[in-house]
Short mmCIF file of C-alpha atoms in Angstrom, two decimals:
data_model
loop_
_atom_site.label_atom_id
_atom_site.label_comp_id
_atom_site.label_asym_id
_atom_site.label_seq_id
_atom_site.Cartn_x
_atom_site.Cartn_y
_atom_site.Cartn_z
CA MET A 279 26.33 40.54 -45.47
CA LEU A 280 28.62 41.40 -48.35
CA LYS A 281 30.85 38.42 -47.61
CA GLU A 282 27.89 36.01 -47.66
CA LYS A 283 26.66 37.51 -50.92
CA ILE A 284 30.05 37.05 -52.54
CA LEU A 285 30.34 33.45 -51.32
CA ARG A 286 26.81 32.64 -52.47
CA LYS A 287 27.60 34.08 -55.88
CA TYR A 288 30.85 32.13 -56.00
CA PHE A 289 29.33 28.75 -55.11
CA GLN A 290 26.38 29.37 -57.43
CA TYR A 291 28.79 28.94 -60.35
CA ARG A 292 31.12 26.64 -58.51
CA PHE A 293 32.14 24.51 -61.49
CA GLU A 294 33.20 27.36 -63.77
CA ILE A 295 34.77 29.63 -61.15
CA THR A 296 36.65 26.78 -59.45
CA HIS A 297 38.34 25.72 -62.64
CA ILE A 298 39.16 29.27 -63.65
CA THR A 299 40.66 29.84 -60.19
CA ILE A 300 42.76 26.69 -60.38
CA PHE A 301 43.93 27.57 -63.87
CA PHE A 302 44.86 31.08 -62.79
CA LEU A 303 46.76 29.94 -59.68
CA VAL A 304 48.63 27.26 -61.60
CA LEU A 305 49.73 29.69 -64.28
CA ILE A 306 50.77 32.37 -61.80
CA GLY A 307 52.63 29.92 -59.57
CA PHE A 308 54.47 28.27 -62.44
CA GLN A 309 55.28 31.61 -64.02
CA ILE A 310 56.78 32.96 -60.80
CA GLY A 311 58.86 29.83 -60.32
CA VAL A 312 60.07 29.83 -63.92
CA THR A 313 60.91 33.53 -63.71
CA PHE A 314 63.14 33.02 -60.69
CA ILE A 315 64.82 29.98 -62.23
CA GLN A 316 65.43 31.79 -65.51
CA LYS A 317 66.72 34.94 -63.85
CA SER A 318 69.09 32.99 -61.62
CA ALA A 319 70.45 30.91 -64.51
CA VAL A 320 71.01 33.89 -66.79
CA ASN A 321 72.64 36.03 -64.12
CA GLU A 322 74.96 33.25 -63.04
CA LEU A 323 75.99 32.53 -66.61
CA LEU A 324 76.66 36.14 -67.50
CA ASP A 325 78.54 36.80 -64.27
CA GLN A 326 80.86 33.86 -64.90
CA THR A 327 81.59 34.56 -68.56
CA GLN A 328 81.36 38.29 -69.10
CA SER A 329 84.12 39.11 -66.61
CA TRP A 330 86.84 37.30 -68.55
CA TYR A 331 85.68 36.45 -72.04
CA GLN A 332 85.67 39.88 -73.63
CA LYS A 333 89.12 40.88 -72.51
CA ASP A 334 90.63 37.44 -73.04
CA ALA A 335 89.21 37.10 -76.57
CA ALA A 336 90.36 40.56 -77.62
CA GLU A 337 93.89 40.10 -76.26
CA ARG A 338 94.29 36.64 -77.77
CA LEU A 339 93.23 37.86 -81.20
CA ALA A 340 95.64 40.81 -80.99
CA ILE A 341 98.54 38.57 -79.91
CA VAL A 342 97.94 36.08 -82.71
CA THR A 343 97.72 38.86 -85.29
CA THR A 344 100.91 40.51 -84.01
CA THR A 345 102.79 37.20 -84.11
CA SER A 346 101.67 36.60 -87.69
CA LEU A 347 102.83 40.04 -88.79
CA GLU A 348 106.17 39.61 -87.04
CA LEU A 349 106.84 36.24 -88.66
CA ILE A 350 105.93 37.45 -92.14
CA SER A 351 107.82 40.74 -91.95
CA GLU A 352 111.08 39.36 -90.44
CA ASN A 353 112.52 38.64 -93.91
CA MET A 354 111.93 42.23 -94.99
CA PHE A 355 113.74 43.61 -91.97
CA THR A 356 116.69 41.19 -92.17
CA ASP A 357 117.18 41.18 -95.92
CA LYS A 358 116.60 44.55 -97.54
CA LEU A 359 117.77 43.28 -100.94
CA LEU A 360 114.84 40.99 -101.59
CA SER A 361 113.90 40.29 -105.17
CA ASP A 362 110.80 42.00 -106.49
CA HIS A 363 108.97 38.69 -106.65
CA ASN A 364 109.72 37.76 -103.02
CA GLU A 365 108.93 41.28 -101.85
CA ARG A 366 105.53 41.17 -103.57
CA LYS A 367 104.80 37.80 -101.97
CA ILE A 368 105.60 39.15 -98.49
CA ILE A 369 103.56 42.31 -99.10
CA SER A 370 100.65 40.20 -100.29
CA SER A 371 100.88 38.04 -97.16
CA LEU A 372 100.91 41.12 -94.95
CA ASN A 373 97.86 42.52 -96.75
CA VAL A 374 96.05 39.25 -96.20
CA VAL A 375 96.67 39.48 -92.46
CA PHE A 376 95.40 43.08 -92.36
CA ARG A 377 92.33 42.36 -94.49
CA GLN A 378 91.36 39.18 -92.71
CA GLN A 379 91.06 41.04 -89.45
CA ILE A 380 88.95 43.84 -90.91
CA ILE A 381 86.67 41.30 -92.62
CA GLN A 382 85.77 39.94 -89.21
CA GLY A 383 82.77 41.80 -87.87
CA ASN A 384 84.31 42.24 -84.44
CA VAL A 385 87.53 44.00 -85.61
CA LYS A 386 86.86 47.70 -86.19
CA ASP A 387 90.42 48.98 -86.80
CA ILE A 388 93.97 47.62 -87.12
CA CYS A 389 97.32 49.29 -87.79
CA LEU A 390 101.03 49.20 -86.91
CA ILE A 391 102.44 52.23 -85.09
CA LEU A 392 106.25 52.28 -85.52
CA VAL A 393 108.87 54.75 -84.30
CA ARG A 394 112.08 55.69 -86.09
CA HIS A 395 114.34 58.64 -85.23
CA HIS A 396 111.63 60.07 -83.01
CA GLN A 397 109.21 60.05 -85.97
CA LEU A 398 105.86 58.25 -85.81
CA TYR A 399 104.71 56.07 -88.70
CA VAL A 400 101.25 54.48 -89.07
CA ILE A 401 101.16 51.35 -91.26
CA GLU A 402 97.92 49.72 -92.41
CA SER A 403 99.08 47.59 -95.35
CA GLY A 404 102.03 45.59 -96.64
CA GLN A 405 102.96 48.38 -99.07
CA HIS A 406 103.26 50.83 -96.17
CA LEU A 407 105.59 48.45 -94.32
CA ALA A 408 107.78 48.04 -97.42
CA GLN A 409 107.93 51.83 -97.80
CA PHE A 410 108.86 52.12 -94.12
CA ILE A 411 111.80 49.70 -94.56
CA ARG A 412 112.99 51.62 -97.68
CA ASN A 413 112.61 54.94 -95.80
CA ASP A 414 110.00 56.04 -98.39
CA LEU A 415 106.99 56.26 -96.03
CA PRO A 416 106.08 59.78 -94.86
CA ALA A 417 105.75 60.33 -91.12
CA TYR A 418 102.29 60.39 -89.54
CA SER A 419 100.50 63.71 -89.66
CA HIS A 420 98.03 64.56 -86.94
CA SER A 421 96.11 66.74 -89.37
CA SER A 422 94.91 63.69 -91.32
CA GLY A 423 92.84 62.53 -88.34
CA LYS A 424 93.12 58.91 -89.44
CA HIS A 425 93.81 56.41 -86.62
CA SER A 426 93.79 59.30 -84.17
CA ASP A 427 92.47 57.10 -81.34
CA ALA A 428 95.28 54.60 -81.89
CA VAL A 429 97.97 57.31 -81.98
CA GLN A 430 96.60 59.00 -78.85
CA LEU A 431 96.51 55.71 -76.93
CA PHE A 432 100.09 54.94 -78.06
CA HIS A 433 101.36 58.32 -76.84
CA GLN A 434 99.75 57.71 -73.47
CA ASN A 435 101.48 54.34 -73.04
CA LYS A 436 104.59 54.79 -75.21
CA GLU A 437 107.18 54.60 -72.46
CA ARG A 438 105.53 51.69 -70.73
CA MET A 439 105.28 49.69 -73.96
CA LYS A 440 108.95 50.37 -74.80
CA ASN A 441 110.35 49.59 -71.38
CA GLU A 442 108.20 46.67 -70.35
CA GLU A 443 107.13 45.27 -73.77
CA VAL A 444 103.87 44.01 -72.31
CA LEU A 445 100.40 43.96 -73.79
CA PHE A 446 98.03 46.80 -72.90
CA SER A 447 94.23 46.84 -73.32
CA SER A 448 91.43 49.19 -72.32
CA ARG A 449 87.67 49.29 -72.84
CA ASP A 450 85.62 52.33 -73.85
CA LEU A 451 82.01 53.15 -72.97
CA SER A 452 80.74 51.53 -76.18
CA GLY A 453 82.17 48.14 -75.23
CA ASN A 454 85.09 48.30 -77.73
CA PHE A 455 88.49 47.02 -76.61
CA HIS A 456 91.61 49.02 -77.62
CA VAL A 457 94.60 46.70 -77.56
CA LEU A 458 98.32 47.59 -77.93
CA VAL A 459 100.75 44.68 -78.51
CA PRO A 460 104.54 45.25 -78.77
CA PHE A 461 105.82 44.73 -82.33
CA VAL A 462 109.30 43.13 -82.02
CA PRO A 463 110.43 41.37 -85.21
CA ASN A 464 113.78 39.63 -84.69
CA GLY A 465 113.66 40.71 -81.03
CA GLU A 466 113.95 44.42 -81.87
CA TYR A 467 111.23 46.72 -80.51
CA LEU A 468 109.90 48.92 -83.32
CA GLY A 469 106.49 49.93 -82.05
CA VAL A 470 103.10 48.41 -81.40
CA LEU A 471 100.17 46.79 -83.19
CA PHE A 472 96.90 48.56 -82.46
CA MET A 473 93.55 46.77 -82.75
CA LYS A 474 90.05 48.02 -81.97
CA ILE A 475 87.94 44.94 -81.24
CA THR A 476 84.34 44.31 -80.23
CA PRO A 477 84.31 40.72 -78.91
CA ASN A 478 81.70 38.36 -80.36
CA PHE A 479 79.23 36.98 -77.83
CA SER A 480 77.73 34.38 -80.15
CA PHE A 481 78.71 31.37 -78.08
CA ILE A 482 77.45 33.08 -74.92
CA THR A 483 74.18 33.75 -76.71
CA GLU A 484 73.98 30.09 -77.56
CA GLU A 485 74.50 29.19 -73.95
CA VAL A 486 71.80 31.64 -72.89
CA SER A 487 69.47 30.26 -75.54
CA SER A 488 70.15 26.73 -74.37
CA GLY A 489 69.35 27.74 -70.81
CA LEU A 490 66.16 29.45 -71.91
CA ASP A 491 65.18 26.36 -73.89
CA ASN A 492 65.53 24.27 -70.77
CA VAL A 493 63.43 26.70 -68.81
CA THR A 494 60.82 26.84 -71.55
CA PHE A 495 60.62 23.08 -71.65
CA LEU A 496 60.18 22.93 -67.89
CA TYR A 497 57.55 25.68 -68.02
CA SER A 498 55.66 23.97 -70.83
CA ALA A 499 55.75 20.63 -69.04
CA LEU A 500 54.36 22.13 -65.86
CA ILE A 501 51.64 24.00 -67.74
CA PHE A 502 50.74 20.86 -69.66
CA ILE A 503 50.42 18.85 -66.47
CA GLY A 504 48.22 21.54 -64.96
CA LEU A 505 46.02 21.82 -68.03
CA LEU A 506 45.77 18.05 -68.27
CA GLY A 507 44.47 17.90 -64.71
CA ILE A 508 41.93 20.63 -65.45
CA PHE A 509 40.84 18.86 -68.63
CA ILE A 510 40.29 15.54 -66.87
CA VAL A 511 38.19 17.20 -64.20
CA SER A 512 36.12 19.32 -66.58
CA SER A 513 35.77 17.04 -69.60
CA GLN A 514 33.07 14.85 -68.12
CA ALA A 515 30.98 17.82 -67.03
CA VAL A 516 31.33 19.59 -70.37
CA LYS A 517 30.63 16.48 -72.45
CA GLU A 518 26.86 16.51 -71.89
CA ARG A 519 26.63 20.23 -72.58
CA ASN A 520 28.51 19.82 -75.88
CA GLU A 521 26.20 17.02 -76.95
CA ALA A 522 23.16 19.18 -76.25
CA GLN A 523 24.68 22.09 -78.15
CA GLN A 524 25.48 19.84 -81.11
CA LYS A 525 21.88 18.69 -81.32
CA PHE A 526 20.69 22.28 -81.11
CA TYR A 527 23.07 23.36 -83.90
CA LEU A 528 21.90 20.53 -86.17
CA GLU A 529 18.29 21.44 -85.60
CA HIS A 530 19.03 25.12 -86.21
CA GLU A 531 20.89 24.25 -89.42
CA GLU A 532 17.91 22.23 -90.67
CA ASN A 533 15.55 25.11 -89.92
CA LEU A 534 17.78 27.59 -91.74
CA THR A 535 18.07 25.29 -94.75
CA ARG A 536 14.29 24.89 -94.88
CA GLN A 537 13.76 28.64 -94.54
CA ILE A 538 16.26 29.45 -97.31
CA ARG A 539 14.62 26.90 -99.61
CA LEU A 540 11.16 28.39 -98.98
CA GLU A 541 12.44 31.93 -99.59
CA LYS A 542 14.05 30.88 -102.87
CA GLU A 543 10.85 29.14 -103.98
CA SER A 544 8.83 32.24 -103.09
CA LEU A 545 11.24 34.51 -104.94
CA PHE A 546 11.23 32.20 -107.94
CA THR A 547 7.42 32.16 -108.05
CA LYS A 548 7.16 35.94 -107.82
CA ARG A 549 9.80 36.41 -110.48
CA ILE A 550 7.86 34.19 -112.89
CA TYR A 551 4.62 36.02 -112.13
CA HIS A 552 6.28 39.42 -112.60
CA THR A 553 7.90 38.57 -115.95
CA ASN A 554 4.81 36.87 -117.35
CA HIS A 555 3.13 40.13 -118.48
CA LYS A 556 6.44 41.28 -120.02
CA ALA A 557 6.58 38.13 -122.11
CA GLU A 558 2.96 38.59 -123.22
CA LYS A 559 3.64 42.18 -124.30
CA ILE A 560 6.78 41.24 -126.24
CA ILE A 561 5.01 38.34 -127.96
CA GLY A 562 2.30 40.81 -129.01
CA PHE A 563 4.98 43.03 -130.58
CA ILE A 564 6.39 40.01 -132.42
CA LYS A 565 2.97 39.13 -133.83
CA GLU A 566 2.39 42.70 -134.94
CA ASP A 567 5.79 42.84 -136.67
CA LEU A 568 5.15 39.56 -138.45
CA ARG A 569 1.77 40.80 -139.71
CA GLN A 570 3.32 44.02 -141.05
CA ILE A 571 6.41 42.43 -142.59
CA SER A 572 7.15 43.44 -146.18
CA PRO A 573 10.13 43.30 -148.56
CA GLU A 574 10.94 46.94 -147.73
CA ASN A 575 11.19 46.46 -143.93
CA LEU A 576 12.37 42.85 -143.93
CA ASP A 577 15.90 43.42 -142.54
CA GLU A 578 14.80 45.88 -139.89
CA THR A 579 11.90 43.70 -138.78
CA ARG A 580 14.07 40.59 -138.69
CA LYS A 581 16.63 42.24 -136.36
CA ARG A 582 13.90 43.53 -134.09
CA VAL A 583 12.07 40.19 -133.94
CA ILE A 584 15.37 38.40 -133.16
CA THR A 585 15.98 40.80 -130.25
CA TYR A 586 12.42 40.25 -128.99
CA ALA A 587 12.88 36.49 -129.25
CA ASN A 588 16.20 36.61 -127.38
CA PHE A 589 14.51 38.54 -124.60
CA ILE A 590 11.76 35.90 -124.40
CA SER A 591 14.48 33.23 -124.26
CA ARG A 592 16.10 35.09 -121.36
CA ILE A 593 12.79 35.20 -119.51
CA ILE A 594 12.31 31.45 -120.03
CA TYR A 595 15.88 30.84 -118.84
CA ASP A 596 15.20 32.87 -115.69
CA MET A 597 12.22 30.61 -114.95
CA LYS A 598 14.53 27.57 -114.75
CA TRP A 599 16.68 28.68 -111.81
CA TYR A 600 16.15 29.66 -108.20
CA ASP A 601 19.45 31.50 -108.26
CA GLN A 602 20.98 32.22 -111.66
CA PRO A 603 24.70 31.47 -112.15
CA ILE A 604 26.64 34.71 -112.04
CA ASN A 605 28.47 33.97 -115.29
CA THR A 606 25.15 34.16 -117.15
CA ILE A 607 24.77 37.76 -115.94
CA VAL A 608 28.29 39.17 -115.79
CA ASN A 609 30.87 37.66 -118.11
CA PRO A 610 33.82 39.01 -120.14
CA MET A 611 32.20 37.41 -123.19
CA PHE A 612 29.37 39.97 -123.05
CA SER A 613 29.90 43.35 -124.70
CA THR A 614 26.76 45.42 -124.22
CA SER A 615 26.23 49.02 -125.30
CA VAL A 616 24.11 50.78 -122.68
CA ASN A 617 23.12 53.44 -125.21
CA GLU A 618 21.83 50.86 -127.69
CA VAL A 619 19.79 49.10 -125.01
CA VAL A 620 18.23 52.42 -123.98
CA ARG A 621 17.32 53.26 -127.58
CA PHE A 622 15.80 49.83 -128.23
CA ILE A 623 13.70 49.87 -125.05
CA LEU A 624 12.35 53.33 -125.83
CA ASP A 625 11.74 52.85 -129.56
CA TYR A 626 10.46 49.29 -129.62
CA VAL A 627 8.86 48.79 -126.20
CA PHE A 628 7.55 51.99 -124.61
CA LEU A 629 6.86 53.96 -127.81
CA ARG A 630 4.94 51.13 -129.49
CA ILE A 631 1.78 51.56 -127.43
CA SER A 632 -0.96 53.59 -129.09
CA SER A 633 -1.43 56.14 -126.29
CA ARG A 634 2.22 57.13 -126.00
CA ASN A 635 1.74 60.72 -127.16
CA GLU A 636 -0.99 61.38 -124.61
CA MET A 637 0.66 59.60 -121.68
CA PHE A 638 4.39 60.28 -121.79
CA SER A 639 7.30 61.51 -123.84
CA PHE A 640 10.99 60.73 -123.80
CA GLU A 641 14.15 62.74 -124.20
CA THR A 642 17.60 61.16 -124.46
CA ASP A 643 21.05 62.61 -123.91
CA LEU A 644 23.40 59.70 -124.58
CA ASP A 645 27.16 60.10 -124.37
CA PRO A 646 28.82 58.30 -127.32
CA ALA A 647 31.98 57.84 -125.24
CA VAL A 648 30.26 55.38 -122.89
CA PRO A 649 32.21 52.08 -123.18
CA LYS A 650 30.59 48.69 -123.50
CA ILE A 651 30.11 46.64 -120.34
CA PRO A 652 30.53 42.86 -119.71
CA VAL A 653 26.87 42.39 -118.71
CA ASN A 654 24.18 40.46 -120.57
CA GLU A 655 22.17 43.02 -122.60
CA PHE A 656 18.85 41.55 -121.47
CA VAL A 657 19.91 41.89 -117.82
CA VAL A 658 20.53 45.60 -118.54
CA TRP A 659 17.04 45.62 -120.12
CA GLU A 660 15.57 44.05 -116.94
CA ILE A 661 17.28 46.74 -114.83
CA LEU A 662 16.31 49.83 -116.85
CA GLU A 663 12.78 48.86 -117.96
CA PRO A 664 11.20 48.66 -114.43
CA ILE A 665 12.71 52.01 -113.42
CA ILE A 666 11.40 53.73 -116.57
CA GLN A 667 8.01 52.05 -116.03
CA ASN A 668 8.04 53.30 -112.43
CA SER A 669 8.30 56.90 -113.69
CA ILE A 670 5.33 56.31 -116.01
CA ASP A 671 3.13 54.55 -113.41
CA HIS A 672 3.82 56.89 -110.49
CA GLY A 673 4.20 60.23 -112.23
CA LYS A 674 0.55 61.06 -111.42
CA LYS A 675 0.35 63.52 -114.31
CA SER A 676 -1.47 63.50 -117.63
CA GLN A 677 1.77 64.11 -119.50
CA ILE A 678 5.02 62.69 -118.12
CA HIS A 679 8.33 63.79 -119.60
CA ILE A 680 11.18 61.39 -118.97
CA LEU A 681 14.84 62.29 -119.56
CA ILE A 682 17.41 59.51 -119.88
CA ARG A 683 21.06 60.58 -119.80
CA THR A 684 24.35 58.65 -119.93
CA ARG A 685 27.75 60.08 -119.12
CA TYR A 686 31.24 58.55 -119.06
CA GLN A 687 33.62 60.03 -116.46
CA ARG A 688 37.02 59.19 -117.84
CA ASP A 689 38.98 60.40 -114.79
CA GLN A 690 37.09 57.98 -112.52
CA ASN A 691 36.55 55.34 -115.23
CA GLN A 692 32.84 55.04 -114.55
CA THR A 693 29.54 55.40 -116.42
CA ILE A 694 26.58 57.23 -114.90
CA ILE A 695 23.02 56.52 -116.07
CA THR A 696 20.26 58.90 -114.90
CA ILE A 697 16.50 58.50 -115.43
CA GLN A 698 14.45 61.49 -114.28
CA ASP A 699 10.89 62.68 -114.77
CA ASN A 700 8.69 65.68 -114.02
CA GLY A 701 6.10 63.75 -112.00
CA VAL A 702 5.05 64.23 -108.39
CA GLY A 703 8.16 62.47 -107.10
CA ILE A 704 8.70 59.57 -104.72
CA LYS A 705 6.95 59.33 -101.39
CA PRO A 706 9.50 60.35 -98.72
CA TRP A 707 8.92 57.22 -96.68
CA LEU A 708 9.98 55.11 -99.66
CA LEU A 709 13.40 56.82 -99.65
CA ASP A 710 14.03 55.95 -96.00
CA PRO A 711 16.62 53.21 -95.50
CA GLY A 712 15.03 49.97 -94.41
CA GLU A 713 16.55 46.56 -93.84
CA ASN A 714 20.33 46.44 -94.43
CA GLY A 715 20.29 50.15 -95.33
CA VAL A 716 18.39 49.54 -98.61
CA PRO A 717 15.78 52.25 -99.40
CA ARG A 718 12.25 50.87 -99.00
CA LEU A 719 11.54 51.74 -102.64
CA PHE A 720 13.84 48.86 -103.66
CA GLN A 721 12.51 46.36 -101.14
CA GLU A 722 10.09 43.56 -101.87
CA ASN A 723 6.35 44.36 -101.89
CA GLU A 724 6.89 48.08 -101.22
CA SER A 725 4.54 50.14 -103.41
CA THR A 726 2.10 53.03 -103.36
CA LYS A 727 -0.36 51.06 -105.48
CA VAL A 728 -3.56 50.06 -103.74
CA VAL A 729 -3.61 46.53 -105.18
CA THR A 730 -0.45 44.63 -104.37
CA ALA A 731 -1.55 41.12 -105.23
CA SER A 732 -0.67 41.67 -108.89
CA GLY A 733 2.99 41.91 -108.13
CA ALA A 734 3.21 45.63 -107.47
CA GLY A 735 6.37 46.73 -105.70
CA TYR A 736 8.40 44.01 -107.34
CA GLY A 737 9.88 45.73 -110.42
CA CYS A 738 12.24 48.07 -108.56
CA TYR A 739 13.12 45.21 -106.22
CA ILE A 740 14.26 43.05 -109.16
CA ALA A 741 16.16 46.00 -110.67
CA TRP A 742 18.00 46.51 -107.36
CA GLN A 743 18.79 42.80 -106.96
CA LEU A 744 20.24 42.57 -110.47
CA ALA A 745 22.06 45.92 -110.54
CA VAL A 746 23.52 45.94 -107.02
CA GLY A 747 23.49 42.27 -106.02
CA LYS A 748 24.65 40.71 -109.31
CA CYS A 749 26.37 43.44 -111.36
CA GLY A 750 27.94 45.44 -108.51
CA TRP A 751 26.47 48.78 -109.60
CA THR A 752 25.49 51.64 -107.31
CA VAL A 753 21.81 52.67 -107.48
CA LYS A 754 20.35 55.81 -105.87
CA ALA A 755 16.91 57.44 -105.93
CA GLU A 756 16.10 61.04 -105.00
CA ASN A 757 13.41 63.70 -105.42
CA LEU A 758 14.04 66.83 -107.47
CA GLN A 759 12.97 70.38 -106.80
CA PRO A 760 10.36 71.64 -107.41
CA GLU A 761 8.99 68.36 -108.78
CA GLY A 762 10.00 65.04 -110.22
CA CYS A 763 12.44 62.35 -109.20
CA ARG A 764 15.71 60.90 -110.46
CA PHE A 765 17.26 57.45 -110.47
CA THR A 766 21.06 57.27 -110.74
CA MET A 767 23.07 54.16 -111.62
CA ILE A 768 26.88 54.19 -111.40
CA ILE A 769 28.85 51.53 -113.27
CA LYS A 770 32.52 51.05 -112.37
CA HIS A 771 34.60 49.75 -115.29
#
């Protein structure tokens, strides 16, 4: 029963499972074959070369170095009355031989170990050899600890090296070769040349790399052939499905484009409707100022009317765009004082209505250290004004007291704006996070007003869209105890 169920499930999706099975088997089979080929090739190569190359390379290098030292130093041993110039030339040549070996990365140590009158001398430069010939070189001291491995190896093989004059080499656990070569200038045995060498495997590595390249090429060719076969078999079957998906994607793209366009048109229409009453109110203020203009208040009235007119211009500009360019909102060219915007809104917008004393009162606590921000001042106006109006409309008290405070936190380089009142507070359900984690208070068409057709629930939504979406501020709303609510805006500089 279970077997039939598995087979039925397998053949139900025969096309997909068959190709996956073939692909899997091809990869596994090729991988196993390539692994065996690679392992065999590498092992054979290493077995053939590692057994002789290290020792042969180390011994050849030591022999060549010893021969060079013998040929250069023969003049010093045969003619002890060399001129200073010739002696310096020979010493320099000997130093070159010593230094050239050390410069090579595979030579770790090199020195001559010579014996005279049963005294041991360790020579590591041309100057030491000249001192040895002049009997000025002090005998080797075991307390120095320098070249101790070389001296110990020489003592172990001293008699053999003297009697047989044959090369001796050994390998330690770290893979270093210790080589002793008889030093016999002019046919006279004086001691040995010691070299500590780590043979270079670069050419073996190249051979291994070449072998791996061949294996990789073979592996890639086999995989390509397998994938090509799978592609030929599956391409025809997948072609129709891809065509259907392409048509579906095009249709979906058209629907999304249409939906986005309709949403932008709806948002644009609501924005115009919402700002219309603001424009009417500001135009009324302008008319009133023009009627009351006099020589005494001419300058003050002119500045105020210009600000009103600029705000009207901003409203008209907003009516021209579905989505305003960001550089008309946030731009380094703007230098707006938040404190000045707050004062202007309070003095020349909210406090100009005749019933202000009976309806609400304001208190400000503005920090003079608050820096200017690169945001259009009328955008700041459009953010703050709806939130202040919200406190007035929803305070549900005969006398609403509103406190507006600004603070600059120098250590965090940020400005905090708070607007709080002593009203009944915000309905708890409006503070719950809704779509995308945004509190419902700041979502479109969310309001506690009974009549929503007039655009209620849109002011805080616009403030959120401008402050958070365009300016990058942080906006929070909360209820206070025992009464009232507070809006907090954080501006990062």
